[in-house]
mmCIF file of C-alpha atoms in Angstrom:
data_model
loop_
_atom_site.group_PDB
_atom_site.id
_atom_site.type_symbol
_atom_site.label_atom_id
_atom_site.label_comp_id
_atom_site.label_asym_id
_atom_site.label_seq_id
_atom_site.Cartn_x
_atom_site.Cartn_y
_atom_site.Cartn_z
ATOM 1 C CA ASN A 1 24.231 -11.430 -37.617
ATOM 2 C CA VAL A 2 24.694 -7.959 -36.149
ATOM 3 C CA ARG A 3 27.065 -7.779 -33.185
ATOM 4 C CA GLY A 4 27.717 -4.843 -30.924
ATOM 5 C CA ARG A 5 25.029 -2.705 -32.576
ATOM 6 C CA ASP A 6 21.265 -2.505 -32.404
ATOM 7 C CA VAL A 7 19.278 -3.632 -35.433
ATOM 8 C CA VAL A 8 17.513 -0.295 -35.987
ATOM 9 C CA ARG A 9 20.669 1.777 -36.400
ATOM 10 C CA PHE A 10 22.354 -0.945 -38.454
ATOM 11 C CA VAL A 11 19.441 -1.124 -40.901
ATOM 12 C CA ALA A 12 19.263 2.689 -41.083
ATOM 13 C CA ASP A 13 22.959 2.832 -42.048
ATOM 14 C CA ALA A 14 22.480 -0.010 -44.521
ATOM 15 C CA GLN A 15 19.499 1.736 -46.126
ATOM 16 C CA ARG A 16 21.500 4.932 -46.586
ATOM 17 C CA ALA A 17 24.394 2.987 -48.095
ATOM 18 C CA VAL A 18 22.088 1.169 -50.512
ATOM 19 C CA GLU A 19 20.416 4.412 -51.611
ATOM 20 C CA GLN A 20 23.800 6.014 -52.288
ATOM 21 C CA GLN A 21 25.598 3.092 -53.925
ATOM 22 C CA VAL A 22 22.964 0.834 -55.515
ATOM 23 C CA SER A 23 20.808 1.736 -58.495
ATOM 24 C CA MET A 24 17.731 -0.495 -58.509
ATOM 25 C CA PRO A 25 16.229 -1.505 -61.882
ATOM 26 C CA ALA A 26 12.650 -0.487 -62.573
ATOM 27 C CA GLY A 27 10.126 -2.741 -60.858
ATOM 28 C CA TYR A 28 12.547 -3.965 -58.184
ATOM 29 C CA GLU A 29 12.626 -3.064 -54.508
ATOM 30 C CA ILE A 30 14.460 -4.076 -51.356
ATOM 31 C CA ARG A 31 12.558 -5.186 -48.285
ATOM 32 C CA TRP A 32 14.245 -5.429 -44.914
ATOM 33 C CA GLY A 33 13.035 -8.486 -43.042
ATOM 34 C CA GLY A 34 14.138 -10.759 -40.244
ATOM 35 C CA ASP A 35 14.607 -9.211 -36.827
ATOM 36 C CA PHE A 36 14.078 -5.707 -38.212
ATOM 37 C CA GLU A 37 10.671 -6.577 -39.658
ATOM 38 C CA ASN A 38 9.666 -8.284 -36.418
ATOM 39 C CA LEU A 39 10.809 -5.234 -34.478
ATOM 40 C CA GLN A 40 8.735 -2.890 -36.633
ATOM 41 C CA SER A 41 5.558 -4.942 -36.247
ATOM 42 C CA ALA A 42 6.118 -5.359 -32.506
ATOM 43 C CA SER A 43 6.648 -1.604 -32.129
ATOM 44 C CA GLN A 44 3.327 -0.920 -33.843
ATOM 45 C CA ARG A 45 1.543 -3.333 -31.515
ATOM 46 C CA LEU A 46 3.237 -1.729 -28.529
ATOM 47 C CA LEU A 47 2.060 1.733 -29.598
ATOM 48 C CA LEU A 48 -1.496 0.392 -29.675
ATOM 49 C CA ILE A 49 -1.380 -1.552 -26.407
ATOM 50 C CA THR A 50 0.435 0.997 -24.221
ATOM 51 C CA PRO A 51 -2.307 3.699 -24.218
ATOM 52 C CA ILE A 52 -4.918 1.037 -23.432
ATOM 53 C CA VAL A 53 -2.859 -0.245 -20.504
ATOM 54 C CA LEU A 54 -2.322 3.275 -19.152
ATOM 55 C CA LEU A 55 -6.051 3.992 -19.387
ATOM 56 C CA LEU A 56 -6.839 0.778 -17.500
ATOM 57 C CA ILE A 57 -4.331 1.732 -14.793
ATOM 58 C CA PHE A 58 -6.002 5.113 -14.350
ATOM 59 C CA LEU A 59 -9.468 3.537 -14.178
ATOM 60 C CA LEU A 60 -8.289 1.025 -11.564
ATOM 61 C CA LEU A 61 -6.778 3.822 -9.477
ATOM 62 C CA HIS A 62 -9.981 5.827 -9.759
ATOM 63 C CA THR A 63 -12.024 2.804 -8.695
ATOM 64 C CA SER A 64 -9.693 2.069 -5.783
ATOM 65 C CA PHE A 65 -9.745 5.578 -4.289
ATOM 66 C CA GLY A 66 -13.062 6.840 -5.599
ATOM 67 C CA SER A 67 -11.332 10.109 -6.440
ATOM 68 C CA PRO A 68 -10.106 11.216 -9.881
ATOM 69 C CA ARG A 69 -7.801 13.733 -8.199
ATOM 70 C CA LEU A 70 -5.926 11.063 -6.229
ATOM 71 C CA ALA A 71 -5.826 8.816 -9.290
ATOM 72 C CA LEU A 72 -4.300 11.686 -11.271
ATOM 73 C CA LEU A 73 -1.762 12.347 -8.514
ATOM 74 C CA ILE A 74 -0.563 8.741 -8.593
ATOM 75 C CA PHE A 75 -0.653 8.714 -12.390
ATOM 76 C CA LEU A 76 1.841 11.595 -12.471
ATOM 77 C CA ALA A 77 4.457 8.942 -11.711
ATOM 78 C CA VAL A 78 4.110 7.629 -15.280
ATOM 79 C CA PRO A 79 5.357 10.704 -17.216
ATOM 80 C CA MET A 80 7.928 11.403 -14.514
ATOM 81 C CA ALA A 81 9.320 7.886 -14.798
ATOM 82 C CA ALA A 82 9.105 7.996 -18.597
ATOM 83 C CA SER A 83 11.166 11.197 -18.715
ATOM 84 C CA GLY A 84 13.971 9.502 -16.804
ATOM 85 C CA GLY A 85 13.875 6.481 -19.097
ATOM 86 C CA VAL A 86 13.944 8.633 -22.236
ATOM 87 C CA PHE A 87 16.819 10.712 -20.864
ATOM 88 C CA ALA A 88 18.768 7.536 -20.070
ATOM 89 C CA LEU A 89 18.339 6.289 -23.646
ATOM 90 C CA MET A 90 19.421 9.652 -25.056
ATOM 91 C CA LEU A 91 22.403 9.809 -22.712
ATOM 92 C CA ARG A 92 23.632 6.418 -23.889
ATOM 93 C CA GLY A 93 22.794 7.033 -27.542
ATOM 94 C CA MET A 94 20.272 4.187 -27.759
ATOM 95 C CA PRO A 95 17.154 4.206 -29.955
ATOM 96 C CA PHE A 96 13.776 3.001 -28.762
ATOM 97 C CA SER A 97 13.459 -0.773 -29.102
ATOM 98 C CA ILE A 98 11.224 -3.578 -27.925
ATOM 99 C CA SER A 99 13.488 -4.280 -24.956
ATOM 100 C CA ALA A 100 13.309 -0.583 -24.041
ATOM 101 C CA GLY A 101 9.521 -0.776 -24.334
ATOM 102 C CA VAL A 102 9.458 -3.716 -21.940
ATOM 103 C CA GLY A 103 11.616 -1.668 -19.578
ATOM 104 C CA PHE A 104 9.134 1.221 -19.719
ATOM 105 C CA ILE A 105 6.222 -1.086 -18.885
ATOM 106 C CA ALA A 106 8.062 -2.552 -15.893
ATOM 107 C CA LEU A 107 9.088 0.943 -14.836
ATOM 108 C CA PHE A 108 5.522 2.266 -14.958
ATOM 109 C CA GLY A 109 4.422 -0.553 -12.682
ATOM 110 C CA VAL A 110 7.035 0.225 -10.043
ATOM 111 C CA ALA A 111 6.405 3.984 -10.235
ATOM 112 C CA VAL A 112 2.629 3.633 -9.904
ATOM 113 C CA LEU A 113 3.027 1.133 -7.064
ATOM 114 C CA ASN A 114 5.219 3.538 -5.077
ATOM 115 C CA GLY A 115 2.708 6.343 -5.542
ATOM 116 C CA LEU A 116 -0.184 4.046 -4.683
ATOM 117 C CA VAL A 117 1.414 2.916 -1.430
ATOM 118 C CA TRP A 118 2.268 6.513 -0.480
ATOM 119 C CA VAL A 119 -1.229 7.865 -1.080
ATOM 120 C CA SER A 120 -2.842 4.865 0.641
ATOM 121 C CA ALA A 121 -0.709 5.440 3.742
ATOM 122 C CA ALA A 122 -1.612 9.133 3.845
ATOM 123 C CA GLU A 123 -5.316 8.436 3.359
ATOM 124 C CA HIS A 124 -5.312 5.836 6.152
ATOM 125 C CA LEU A 125 -3.799 8.381 8.532
ATOM 126 C CA ARG A 126 -6.476 10.891 7.595
ATOM 127 C CA LEU A 127 -9.136 8.227 8.097
ATOM 128 C CA ARG A 128 -7.897 7.902 11.685
ATOM 129 C CA GLY A 129 -8.448 11.617 12.202
ATOM 130 C CA VAL A 130 -4.923 12.900 11.562
ATOM 131 C CA PRO A 131 -4.980 16.431 10.040
ATOM 132 C CA LEU A 132 -3.996 16.747 6.387
ATOM 133 C CA ASP A 133 -0.675 18.548 6.909
ATOM 134 C CA GLU A 134 0.407 16.186 9.674
ATOM 135 C CA ALA A 135 -0.612 13.126 7.652
ATOM 136 C CA THR A 136 1.413 14.421 4.717
ATOM 137 C CA ARG A 137 4.490 14.990 6.861
ATOM 138 C CA GLU A 138 4.273 11.639 8.659
ATOM 139 C CA THR A 139 3.773 9.724 5.420
ATOM 140 C CA ALA A 140 6.674 11.501 3.717
ATOM 141 C CA ILE A 141 9.002 10.533 6.560
ATOM 142 C CA ALA A 142 7.692 6.984 6.942
ATOM 143 C CA ARG A 143 7.770 6.153 3.215
ATOM 144 C CA LEU A 144 11.129 7.758 2.420
ATOM 145 C CA ARG A 145 13.301 4.786 3.396
ATOM 146 C CA PRO A 146 11.172 2.091 1.665
ATOM 147 C CA VAL A 147 11.010 4.120 -1.551
ATOM 148 C CA LEU A 148 14.758 4.757 -1.574
ATOM 149 C CA MET A 149 15.529 1.119 -0.768
ATOM 150 C CA THR A 150 13.250 -0.110 -3.560
ATOM 151 C CA ALA A 151 14.893 2.181 -6.099
ATOM 152 C CA MET A 152 18.428 1.370 -4.942
ATOM 153 C CA VAL A 153 17.959 -2.404 -4.922
ATOM 154 C CA ALA A 154 16.277 -2.411 -8.331
ATOM 155 C CA SER A 155 18.924 -0.109 -9.832
ATOM 156 C CA LEU A 156 21.786 -2.209 -8.487
ATOM 157 C CA GLY A 157 20.085 -5.328 -9.820
ATOM 158 C CA PHE A 158 19.857 -3.886 -13.333
ATOM 159 C CA LEU A 159 23.332 -2.308 -13.291
ATOM 160 C CA PRO A 160 25.171 -5.429 -14.581
ATOM 161 C CA MET A 161 22.749 -5.590 -17.517
ATOM 162 C CA ALA A 162 23.237 -1.895 -18.267
ATOM 163 C CA MET A 163 27.029 -2.290 -18.326
ATOM 164 C CA SER A 164 27.111 -5.675 -20.069
ATOM 165 C CA THR A 165 29.390 -6.189 -23.082
ATOM 166 C CA SER A 166 28.687 -9.890 -23.675
ATOM 167 C CA ASP A 167 26.594 -11.450 -26.441
ATOM 168 C CA GLY A 168 23.018 -10.210 -26.294
ATOM 169 C CA ALA A 169 23.992 -6.987 -24.540
ATOM 170 C CA GLU A 170 22.271 -4.956 -27.264
ATOM 171 C CA MET A 171 18.968 -6.360 -25.970
ATOM 172 C CA GLN A 172 19.771 -6.020 -22.271
ATOM 173 C CA LYS A 173 21.217 -2.507 -22.201
ATOM 174 C CA PRO A 174 18.118 -0.549 -23.336
ATOM 175 C CA LEU A 175 15.857 -2.344 -20.851
ATOM 176 C CA ALA A 176 18.214 -1.831 -17.924
ATOM 177 C CA SER A 177 19.004 1.781 -18.853
ATOM 178 C CA VAL A 178 15.313 2.676 -19.034
ATOM 179 C CA VAL A 179 14.569 1.114 -15.650
ATOM 180 C CA ILE A 180 17.537 2.734 -13.893
ATOM 181 C CA GLY A 181 16.934 6.196 -15.370
ATOM 182 C CA GLY A 182 13.211 6.053 -14.724
ATOM 183 C CA LEU A 183 13.638 4.851 -11.151
ATOM 184 C CA ILE A 184 15.780 7.889 -10.384
ATOM 185 C CA THR A 185 13.165 10.386 -11.572
ATOM 186 C CA SER A 186 10.176 8.460 -10.185
ATOM 187 C CA THR A 187 11.907 8.199 -6.802
ATOM 188 C CA LEU A 188 12.380 11.964 -6.760
ATOM 189 C CA LEU A 189 8.688 12.320 -7.584
ATOM 190 C CA THR A 190 7.528 10.010 -4.796
ATOM 191 C CA SER A 191 9.926 11.437 -2.223
ATOM 192 C CA LEU A 192 9.683 15.158 -2.975
ATOM 193 C CA VAL A 193 6.974 16.119 -5.456
ATOM 194 C CA VAL A 194 4.088 13.959 -4.208
ATOM 195 C CA PRO A 195 4.353 15.166 -0.575
ATOM 196 C CA ALA A 196 4.508 18.765 -1.798
ATOM 197 C CA ILE A 197 1.404 18.616 -3.989
ATOM 198 C CA TYR A 198 -0.632 15.983 -2.120
ATOM 199 C CA PRO A 199 -2.557 18.622 -0.081
ATOM 200 C CA TRP A 200 -3.775 20.158 -3.354
ATOM 201 C CA PHE A 201 -5.091 16.824 -4.638
ATOM 202 C CA ALA A 202 -6.384 15.362 -1.374
ATOM 203 C CA PRO A 203 -10.186 15.326 -1.074
ATOM 204 C CA LYS A 204 -11.751 17.088 1.880
ATOM 205 C CA GLU A 205 -13.425 13.889 3.050
ATOM 206 C CA VAL A 206 -11.606 10.561 3.158
ATOM 207 C CA SER A 207 -13.283 7.508 1.671
ATOM 208 C CA PRO A 208 -13.104 4.345 3.826
ATOM 209 C CA ASP A 209 -12.202 2.406 0.661
ATOM 210 C CA ALA A 210 -8.936 4.339 0.169
#
C-alpha cells in the first residue's frame, strides 16, 4: 500500500525505475492495475461526463432566464472557479485525481449557485422598475455579505481536510484544496466581476420568469 503519496506519482516513479533497471524478455509486458487502473478508467469517464454536465447546466440557466446572455454571465463562474482550483493543485504540487475531480464538480455547483442568486436578485429589482445601474449597485451591496459568508464557512469547513496528515489524507487533500482555491476566485468573480459586467449582459427588457 502507498502511504503519504498519491498513486499517480508513485506509479509514474515506479514506471521510470522499471524502464531504467529492468530488461523485459520478448513477449512480456508489465500492466499496472489495482487502484491505478481504477483511477485511469474513472478519469476517462469523468472527462466524458463533465462536458455533458456543463452543457446541461448552461441549458438549464438559459431555460430559467430565457436569455443566453444571462446564462453566459452566470456560466463565467465555472472557468473562474476552475482556475482557482487548478492553481491550488499546482501550488501544493498535487496532480489531478478523482477526488480533485469530485472537488471541481462540487465547486462548480457552488459557483453557479452564487451567480444564479445574484442575477436573480438583480433581475427582480429591474422587474419592479428599478433602473439598471441602481439595481446593479443595490444587488452588489446586498449580496456581498451572503457570498463572503458562504465562501468563508465552506473554506473553513474544508481546511482540516486540506491540512490533514492522517491515513487517507492523500484522498482528502486534493478535494479540499480544489474547493478552497476555487471558492476564493469564484467569490472574487461574484463580488467584483459580475457587478462590473452585468450591465453589458443584462437584456433591455426583463422577463417575468427571471
